[in-house]
mmCIF file of C-alpha atoms in Angstrom:
data_model
loop_
_atom_site.group_PDB
_atom_site.id
_atom_site.type_symbol
_atom_site.label_atom_id
_atom_site.label_comp_id
_atom_site.label_asym_id
_atom_site.label_seq_id
_atom_site.Cartn_x
_atom_site.Cartn_y
_atom_site.Cartn_z
ATOM 1 C CA THR A 30 16.149 6.808 -1.292
ATOM 2 C CA ILE A 31 14.577 3.832 0.338
ATOM 3 C CA SER A 32 16.697 1.845 2.771
ATOM 4 C CA MET A 33 14.995 -1.097 4.283
ATOM 5 C CA ILE A 34 15.700 -3.759 6.952
ATOM 6 C CA ALA A 35 13.724 -7.031 7.211
ATOM 7 C CA LEU A 36 13.715 -9.298 10.301
ATOM 8 C CA HIS A 37 12.324 -12.746 9.586
ATOM 9 C CA ARG A 38 10.599 -14.727 12.369
ATOM 10 C CA SER A 39 13.651 -17.020 12.334
ATOM 11 C CA GLY A 40 15.943 -14.160 13.318
ATOM 12 C CA ALA A 41 17.436 -13.874 9.740
ATOM 13 C CA MET A 42 17.911 -10.380 8.643
ATOM 14 C CA ALA A 43 18.508 -8.614 5.359
ATOM 15 C CA ALA A 44 18.900 -4.962 4.288
ATOM 16 C CA GLY A 45 18.763 -3.089 1.070
ATOM 17 C CA THR A 46 18.763 0.302 -0.525
ATOM 18 C CA SER A 47 17.516 1.690 -3.861
ATOM 19 C CA THR A 48 17.763 5.242 -5.197
ATOM 20 C CA ASN A 49 18.071 7.343 -8.305
ATOM 21 C CA GLY A 50 20.616 9.513 -6.579
ATOM 22 C CA ALA A 51 21.112 13.237 -6.565
ATOM 23 C CA GLY A 52 19.383 15.491 -9.119
ATOM 24 C CA HIS A 53 21.571 17.180 -11.756
ATOM 25 C CA LYS A 54 24.517 15.168 -10.692
ATOM 26 C CA VAL A 55 27.697 14.952 -12.785
ATOM 27 C CA PRO A 56 27.145 11.970 -15.117
ATOM 28 C CA GLY A 57 28.665 8.832 -13.669
ATOM 29 C CA ARG A 58 28.290 9.975 -10.079
ATOM 30 C CA VAL A 59 27.433 7.234 -7.588
ATOM 31 C CA GLY A 60 26.032 8.040 -4.141
ATOM 32 C CA ASP A 61 25.982 6.135 -0.823
ATOM 33 C CA GLY A 62 23.109 3.862 -1.726
ATOM 34 C CA PRO A 63 25.088 0.895 -3.177
ATOM 35 C CA ILE A 64 28.029 1.213 -0.733
ATOM 36 C CA THR A 65 27.869 -1.524 1.884
ATOM 37 C CA GLY A 66 27.790 0.114 5.318
ATOM 38 C CA SER A 67 26.731 3.416 3.965
ATOM 39 C CA GLY A 68 23.312 3.146 2.456
ATOM 40 C CA SER A 69 22.534 0.122 4.614
ATOM 41 C CA TYR A 70 24.090 -2.622 6.540
ATOM 42 C CA VAL A 71 23.017 -5.674 8.486
ATOM 43 C CA ASP A 72 24.411 -8.396 10.682
ATOM 44 C CA SER A 73 21.752 -10.946 11.872
ATOM 45 C CA ASP A 74 23.756 -11.384 15.112
ATOM 46 C CA VAL A 75 23.310 -7.712 15.932
ATOM 47 C CA GLY A 76 20.912 -5.670 13.872
ATOM 48 C CA GLY A 77 20.614 -3.479 10.849
ATOM 49 C CA CYS A 78 20.622 0.104 9.611
ATOM 50 C CA GLY A 79 19.342 2.109 6.747
ATOM 51 C CA ALA A 80 20.362 5.631 5.748
ATOM 52 C CA THR A 81 19.435 8.470 3.434
ATOM 53 C CA GLY A 82 20.639 11.995 2.789
ATOM 54 C CA ASP A 83 23.570 13.687 1.141
ATOM 55 C CA GLY A 84 25.240 10.652 -0.218
ATOM 56 C CA ASP A 85 28.463 12.388 -1.319
ATOM 57 C CA ILE A 86 29.123 13.171 2.371
ATOM 58 C CA MET A 87 27.542 10.180 4.090
ATOM 59 C CA MET A 88 29.519 7.648 2.061
ATOM 60 C CA ARG A 89 32.695 9.051 3.572
ATOM 61 C CA PHE A 90 31.507 8.053 7.102
ATOM 62 C CA LEU A 91 29.865 4.612 6.497
ATOM 63 C CA PRO A 92 27.180 5.581 9.055
ATOM 64 C CA CYS A 93 25.323 2.292 8.869
ATOM 65 C CA TYR A 94 28.475 0.250 9.421
ATOM 66 C CA GLN A 95 29.205 2.552 12.394
ATOM 67 C CA ALA A 96 25.666 2.208 13.771
ATOM 68 C CA VAL A 97 25.681 -1.579 13.663
ATOM 69 C CA GLU A 98 29.042 -1.778 15.279
ATOM 70 C CA SER A 99 27.766 0.638 17.967
ATOM 71 C CA LEU A 100 24.848 -1.755 18.591
ATOM 72 C CA ARG A 101 27.404 -4.553 18.870
ATOM 73 C CA ARG A 102 29.197 -2.610 21.528
ATOM 74 C CA GLY A 103 25.969 -2.123 23.542
ATOM 75 C CA MET A 104 24.412 1.082 22.382
ATOM 76 C CA SER A 105 20.588 1.298 22.029
ATOM 77 C CA PRO A 106 19.304 1.740 18.376
ATOM 78 C CA ARG A 107 18.521 5.405 18.934
ATOM 79 C CA ALA A 108 21.912 6.147 20.514
ATOM 80 C CA ALA A 109 23.654 4.332 17.731
ATOM 81 C CA ALA A 110 21.822 6.338 15.159
ATOM 82 C CA GLU A 111 22.574 9.638 16.919
ATOM 83 C CA ASP A 112 26.184 8.709 17.223
ATOM 84 C CA ALA A 113 26.427 8.001 13.498
ATOM 85 C CA VAL A 114 24.795 11.340 12.663
ATOM 86 C CA ARG A 115 26.917 13.312 15.137
ATOM 87 C CA ARG A 116 30.108 11.967 13.521
ATOM 88 C CA MET A 117 28.990 13.467 10.222
ATOM 89 C CA LEU A 118 27.877 16.716 11.849
ATOM 90 C CA ARG A 119 31.225 17.339 13.443
ATOM 91 C CA LYS A 120 32.805 17.615 10.029
ATOM 92 C CA TYR A 121 29.788 18.733 7.955
ATOM 93 C CA PRO A 122 27.446 20.861 10.099
ATOM 94 C CA ALA A 123 24.948 21.324 7.199
ATOM 95 C CA VAL A 124 24.719 17.810 6.129
ATOM 96 C CA GLN A 125 21.179 16.447 5.514
ATOM 97 C CA SER A 126 21.055 12.912 6.869
ATOM 98 C CA GLY A 127 18.675 10.299 8.195
ATOM 99 C CA VAL A 128 19.620 7.077 9.847
ATOM 100 C CA VAL A 129 17.303 4.343 11.168
ATOM 101 C CA VAL A 130 18.643 1.444 13.257
ATOM 102 C CA VAL A 131 16.986 -1.796 14.435
ATOM 103 C CA ASP A 132 18.442 -4.428 16.709
ATOM 104 C CA ARG A 133 17.951 -8.168 16.313
ATOM 105 C CA GLU A 134 14.985 -8.096 18.656
ATOM 106 C CA GLY A 135 13.146 -5.397 16.696
ATOM 107 C CA ARG A 136 13.924 -2.424 18.920
ATOM 108 C CA HIS A 137 14.426 0.633 16.742
ATOM 109 C CA GLY A 138 15.400 4.260 16.720
ATOM 110 C CA GLY A 139 16.447 6.972 14.349
ATOM 111 C CA ALA A 140 18.300 10.258 14.062
ATOM 112 C CA GLY A 141 18.725 12.843 11.476
ATOM 113 C CA SER A 142 20.196 16.303 10.646
ATOM 114 C CA GLY A 143 19.190 19.148 8.443
ATOM 115 C CA TRP A 144 15.562 18.123 8.074
ATOM 116 C CA THR A 145 12.825 16.206 9.971
ATOM 117 C CA PHE A 146 13.571 12.620 9.103
ATOM 118 C CA THR A 147 10.810 10.059 9.141
ATOM 119 C CA TYR A 148 10.900 6.257 9.072
ATOM 120 C CA ALA A 149 8.248 3.614 8.806
ATOM 121 C CA TYR A 150 7.891 0.185 10.454
ATOM 122 C CA ARG A 151 5.422 -2.668 10.693
ATOM 123 C CA GLY A 152 5.956 -5.742 12.721
ATOM 124 C CA GLY A 153 4.437 -8.423 14.923
ATOM 125 C CA ALA A 154 0.604 -8.197 14.615
ATOM 126 C CA MET A 155 0.409 -4.579 13.642
ATOM 127 C CA GLY A 156 -2.504 -3.921 11.352
ATOM 128 C CA GLU A 157 -0.848 -0.990 9.590
ATOM 129 C CA THR A 158 2.459 0.715 9.146
ATOM 130 C CA ALA A 159 3.503 3.283 11.745
ATOM 131 C CA VAL A 160 5.544 6.286 10.819
ATOM 132 C CA VAL A 161 8.045 7.900 13.274
ATOM 133 C CA SER A 162 9.088 11.520 12.920
ATOM 134 C CA VAL A 163 12.570 12.364 14.118
ATOM 135 C CA PRO A 164 13.450 16.054 14.813
ATOM 136 C CA PRO A 165 16.825 17.093 13.512
ATOM 137 C CA ILE A 166 19.802 17.006 15.873
ATOM 138 C CA SER B 27 9.668 -3.733 19.455
ATOM 139 C CA PRO B 28 6.298 -4.789 17.996
ATOM 140 C CA GLY B 29 7.701 -8.268 17.501
ATOM 141 C CA LEU B 30 8.734 -10.289 14.552
ATOM 142 C CA PRO B 31 8.576 -10.353 11.681
ATOM 143 C CA LEU B 32 9.480 -6.711 11.290
ATOM 144 C CA VAL B 33 10.127 -4.409 8.344
ATOM 145 C CA ILE B 34 11.548 -0.901 8.817
ATOM 146 C CA ASN B 35 12.620 1.593 6.270
ATOM 147 C CA THR B 36 13.483 5.252 5.664
ATOM 148 C CA TRP B 37 10.658 7.704 5.132
ATOM 149 C CA GLY B 38 6.935 7.564 5.455
ATOM 150 C CA GLY B 39 4.216 8.727 3.054
ATOM 151 C CA PRO B 40 4.565 6.890 -0.292
ATOM 152 C CA PHE B 41 7.299 4.662 1.195
ATOM 153 C CA THR B 42 4.801 2.898 3.408
ATOM 154 C CA ALA B 43 3.543 0.988 0.375
ATOM 155 C CA ALA B 44 7.024 -0.658 0.338
ATOM 156 C CA THR B 45 6.816 -1.307 4.142
ATOM 157 C CA ASP B 46 3.438 -2.949 3.789
ATOM 158 C CA ALA B 47 4.491 -5.053 0.750
ATOM 159 C CA ALA B 48 7.558 -6.370 2.549
ATOM 160 C CA TYR B 49 5.809 -7.015 5.850
ATOM 161 C CA LEU B 50 2.877 -8.896 4.230
ATOM 162 C CA SER B 51 5.384 -11.028 2.243
ATOM 163 C CA LEU B 52 7.063 -12.024 5.429
ATOM 164 C CA LEU B 53 3.810 -13.469 6.778
ATOM 165 C CA GLU B 54 4.131 -16.122 4.046
ATOM 166 C CA PRO B 55 6.300 -18.955 5.296
ATOM 167 C CA GLN B 56 8.316 -19.361 2.110
ATOM 168 C CA THR B 57 9.390 -15.676 2.074
ATOM 169 C CA SER B 58 13.017 -14.960 3.261
ATOM 170 C CA ALA B 59 14.277 -11.665 4.662
ATOM 171 C CA LEU B 60 16.124 -11.140 1.387
ATOM 172 C CA ASP B 61 12.890 -11.704 -0.548
ATOM 173 C CA ALA B 62 11.104 -9.106 1.632
ATOM 174 C CA VAL B 63 13.815 -6.484 1.186
ATOM 175 C CA GLU B 64 13.828 -7.089 -2.564
ATOM 176 C CA LEU B 65 9.982 -6.886 -2.815
ATOM 177 C CA GLY B 66 9.823 -3.791 -0.660
ATOM 178 C CA CYS B 67 12.454 -1.841 -2.583
ATOM 179 C CA SER B 68 11.104 -2.910 -5.951
ATOM 180 C CA THR B 69 7.700 -1.759 -4.844
ATOM 181 C CA CYS B 70 9.215 1.686 -4.258
ATOM 182 C CA GLU B 71 11.083 1.540 -7.617
ATOM 183 C CA ALA B 72 7.805 0.710 -9.470
ATOM 184 C CA ASN B 73 5.848 3.318 -7.603
ATOM 185 C CA GLN B 74 8.726 5.800 -7.930
ATOM 186 C CA CYS B 75 7.878 6.703 -4.230
ATOM 187 C CA ASP B 76 8.633 10.400 -3.872
ATOM 188 C CA GLY B 77 10.607 10.652 -7.022
ATOM 189 C CA SER B 78 13.961 9.685 -5.406
ATOM 190 C CA VAL B 79 13.591 5.987 -6.134
ATOM 191 C CA GLY B 80 13.243 4.331 -9.528
ATOM 192 C CA TYR B 81 12.907 5.490 -13.084
ATOM 193 C CA GLY B 82 12.109 9.132 -14.017
ATOM 194 C CA GLY B 83 13.736 10.802 -11.069
ATOM 195 C CA SER B 84 16.894 12.832 -10.358
ATOM 196 C CA PRO B 85 18.147 13.313 -13.930
ATOM 197 C CA ASP B 86 21.813 14.070 -14.249
ATOM 198 C CA GLU B 87 23.406 16.908 -16.222
ATOM 199 C CA ASN B 88 22.677 14.939 -19.430
ATOM 200 C CA CYS B 89 19.036 14.430 -18.418
ATOM 201 C CA GLU B 90 19.599 10.657 -17.894
ATOM 202 C CA THR B 91 18.372 8.809 -14.829
ATOM 203 C CA THR B 92 20.665 6.110 -13.416
ATOM 204 C CA LEU B 93 19.954 3.922 -10.482
ATOM 205 C CA ASP B 94 22.028 2.760 -7.443
ATOM 206 C CA ALA B 95 20.949 -0.272 -5.368
ATOM 207 C CA MET B 96 22.339 -2.733 -2.855
ATOM 208 C CA ILE B 97 21.072 -5.784 -1.008
ATOM 209 C CA MET B 98 22.778 -7.546 1.869
ATOM 210 C CA ASP B 99 22.299 -10.845 3.687
ATOM 211 C CA GLY B 100 22.836 -10.398 7.403
ATOM 212 C CA GLY B 101 23.695 -14.036 7.890
ATOM 213 C CA SER B 102 26.478 -14.505 5.334
ATOM 214 C CA MET B 103 27.298 -10.692 5.184
ATOM 215 C CA LYS B 104 27.234 -11.129 1.442
ATOM 216 C CA SER B 105 26.257 -8.067 -0.494
ATOM 217 C CA GLY B 106 25.388 -7.295 -4.087
ATOM 218 C CA SER B 107 25.092 -3.901 -5.617
ATOM 219 C CA VAL B 108 24.763 -1.956 -8.849
ATOM 220 C CA ALA B 109 25.954 1.568 -9.275
ATOM 221 C CA ALA B 110 25.044 4.067 -11.997
ATOM 222 C CA LEU B 111 22.892 1.377 -13.567
ATOM 223 C CA ARG B 112 21.556 2.593 -16.918
ATOM 224 C CA ARG B 113 18.340 1.615 -18.758
ATOM 225 C CA VAL B 114 17.120 -1.024 -16.279
ATOM 226 C CA ARG B 115 14.203 -0.209 -13.890
ATOM 227 C CA ASN B 116 14.508 -3.040 -11.371
ATOM 228 C CA ALA B 117 17.808 -1.946 -9.781
ATOM 229 C CA ILE B 118 17.274 -3.914 -6.565
ATOM 230 C CA GLY B 119 16.581 -7.039 -8.579
ATOM 231 C CA VAL B 120 19.800 -6.622 -10.473
ATOM 232 C CA ALA B 121 21.663 -6.110 -7.173
ATOM 233 C CA ARG B 122 20.220 -9.465 -5.914
ATOM 234 C CA ALA B 123 21.364 -11.055 -9.105
ATOM 235 C CA VAL B 124 24.821 -9.782 -8.468
ATOM 236 C CA LEU B 125 24.604 -11.303 -5.017
ATOM 237 C CA GLU B 126 23.241 -14.649 -6.077
ATOM 238 C CA HIS B 127 24.937 -15.129 -9.440
ATOM 239 C CA THR B 128 28.378 -13.794 -8.877
ATOM 240 C CA THR B 129 30.995 -13.713 -6.226
ATOM 241 C CA HIS B 130 31.460 -9.999 -6.792
ATOM 242 C CA THR B 131 30.002 -7.152 -4.670
ATOM 243 C CA MET B 132 29.375 -4.344 -7.147
ATOM 244 C CA LEU B 133 28.827 -3.905 -10.857
ATOM 245 C CA ALA B 134 28.655 -0.407 -12.466
ATOM 246 C CA GLY B 135 27.386 1.486 -15.423
ATOM 247 C CA ASP B 136 26.880 0.037 -18.938
ATOM 248 C CA LEU B 137 28.534 -3.286 -18.074
ATOM 249 C CA ALA B 138 26.062 -3.683 -15.189
ATOM 250 C CA THR B 139 23.243 -3.122 -17.701
ATOM 251 C CA ASP B 140 24.818 -5.835 -19.938
ATOM 252 C CA PHE B 141 24.834 -8.121 -16.872
ATOM 253 C CA ALA B 142 21.219 -7.318 -16.116
ATOM 254 C CA VAL B 143 20.060 -7.983 -19.661
ATOM 255 C CA ALA B 144 21.990 -11.304 -19.676
ATOM 256 C CA ASN B 145 20.133 -12.207 -16.500
ATOM 257 C CA GLY B 146 16.724 -11.511 -17.995
ATOM 258 C CA PHE B 147 16.025 -7.993 -16.989
ATOM 259 C CA ALA B 148 14.283 -5.781 -19.536
ATOM 260 C CA ALA B 149 16.171 -2.649 -20.766
ATOM 261 C CA GLY B 150 14.618 0.585 -21.751
ATOM 262 C CA SER B 151 14.764 4.395 -21.129
ATOM 263 C CA LEU B 152 14.517 5.405 -17.498
ATOM 264 C CA SER B 153 13.401 8.962 -18.548
ATOM 265 C CA THR B 154 9.884 10.266 -18.334
ATOM 266 C CA GLY B 155 8.203 13.416 -19.607
ATOM 267 C CA ALA B 156 8.533 14.822 -16.089
ATOM 268 C CA SER B 157 12.184 14.056 -15.818
ATOM 269 C CA ALA B 158 12.865 15.554 -19.212
ATOM 270 C CA ALA B 159 10.990 18.668 -18.263
ATOM 271 C CA ALA B 160 12.769 19.007 -15.023
ATOM 272 C CA CYS B 161 16.093 18.747 -16.730
ATOM 273 C CA ALA B 162 15.029 21.310 -19.400
ATOM 274 C CA ALA B 163 14.034 23.751 -16.704
ATOM 275 C CA TRP B 164 17.338 23.293 -14.896
ATOM 276 C CA ARG B 165 19.228 23.989 -18.180
ATOM 277 C CA ALA B 166 17.108 27.004 -18.877
ATOM 278 C CA ALA B 167 17.988 28.319 -15.431
ATOM 279 C CA GLY B 168 21.695 28.257 -16.157
ATOM 280 C CA CYS B 169 22.228 24.770 -14.843
ATOM 281 C CA GLN B 170 21.660 25.907 -11.249
ATOM 282 C CA PRO B 171 22.455 24.424 -8.868
ATOM 283 C CA ASN B 172 25.140 22.001 -9.830
ATOM 284 C CA TYR B 173 28.069 20.172 -8.261
ATOM 285 C CA ARG B 174 30.999 21.483 -10.249
ATOM 286 C CA ILE B 175 33.833 23.395 -8.632
ATOM 287 C CA ASN B 176 37.179 24.766 -9.747
ATOM 288 C CA VAL B 177 36.123 24.824 -13.337
ATOM 289 C CA THR B 178 35.599 27.344 -16.194
ATOM 290 C CA PRO B 179 33.105 28.825 -17.110
ATOM 291 C CA ASP B 180 31.893 29.757 -13.732
ATOM 292 C CA PRO B 181 29.599 26.899 -12.566
ATOM 293 C CA ALA B 182 27.725 29.292 -10.273
ATOM 294 C CA SER B 183 26.218 30.994 -13.355
ATOM 295 C CA SER B 184 26.921 28.935 -16.423
ATOM 296 C CA CYS B 185 26.245 25.606 -17.957
ATOM 297 C CA GLY B 186 29.115 23.469 -19.355
ATOM 298 C CA PRO B 187 30.985 22.034 -20.933
ATOM 299 C CA TYR B 188 33.466 22.820 -18.235
ATOM 300 C CA ALA B 189 37.259 22.617 -18.123
ATOM 301 C CA PRO B 190 39.328 22.414 -14.970
ATOM 302 C CA THR B 191 41.065 25.547 -13.615
ATOM 303 C CA PRO B 192 44.404 25.499 -11.752
ATOM 304 C CA LEU B 193 43.967 25.398 -7.995
ATOM 305 C CA PRO B 194 45.434 28.472 -6.141
ATOM 306 C CA PRO B 195 48.522 27.686 -4.000
ATOM 307 C CA ASP B 196 46.586 28.350 -0.794
ATOM 308 C CA TYR B 197 43.700 26.128 -1.904
ATOM 309 C CA ASP B 198 41.960 24.280 1.057
ATOM 310 C CA ASP B 199 39.549 21.581 0.143
ATOM 311 C CA ASP B 200 38.010 21.825 3.523
ATOM 312 C CA ASP B 201 35.982 24.758 2.167
ATOM 313 C CA ASP B 202 34.441 22.918 -0.747
ATOM 314 C CA ASP B 203 31.840 20.642 0.918
ATOM 315 C CA ALA B 204 31.459 22.068 4.389
ATOM 316 C CA ASP B 205 30.309 25.446 3.172
ATOM 317 C CA ARG B 206 28.255 24.199 0.337
ATOM 318 C CA GLY B 207 24.547 24.707 0.660
ATOM 319 C CA VAL B 208 22.784 21.424 0.226
ATOM 320 C CA VAL B 209 20.200 21.808 -2.483
ATOM 321 C CA PRO B 210 16.675 20.328 -1.793
ATOM 322 C CA GLU B 211 16.927 17.832 -4.682
ATOM 323 C CA GLY B 212 20.547 17.103 -4.006
ATOM 324 C CA HIS B 213 20.224 14.210 -1.620
ATOM 325 C CA ASP B 214 20.098 10.493 -2.196
#
């Protein structure tokens, strides 16, 4: 799954997700990707979020909606990502998840569970994309 | 923060081609944030990234690949999405068409495909030789792992077709997901 957030120079933000879902799924199954607030979420006044992982579980928690609302309430991007992941871990200790959060200023952080999650970013005058590796909670 | 503009996305490796495409597009003054997200995600769809995005990946029990995608405008909070999209490769493009050419939020399945075709998207099989082979190998291995529960024949050892079995009186659905091992290819 790719979940992406873009911040325009003007401050406008957008987010999106694209995936082919889970392998060997029951025909007709839909995951978290197209669910607003689960696969991704964005509010240009606050920030944005992208997620990946076990969509059958993640879509029950709307982790990206939760993370952006946590940003709105003053959490840092990393703390907001961790909070969203911990909410899932409390009910599903084995869940594989990855959440990346960015605020409207471009500050970012991530959290994951069940695997080493990575995310990529490129901004400002960066000559190449940087990849951040996030150990599992 | 490295400063604006900025693009950030899940995963590294092959996904960085999407990051680069979206970031470089934002250096052009006419490109919007929505444009950048659509371009980045469609780059991943075309490249198939790690196999979890785009055509030819994650075949279902019937060996068909279907796509899910969503795009959201952080100013208007408007969102467009497609779910279980069949036979159209550019899922994020169709999601943007839902956003820009309807007042709905999500279209699904065959009727989402009809919408896509009516909006100028090409239709064709999403299967590849690799996805067909992966599905054939899964079937040859007794359709393991799979996502069926409370059905007969036993989904832990047999392929379908399956029929539902009555749930025991002390059935507790807390046990179904929490104890399930998450298979490597099982994630979105």
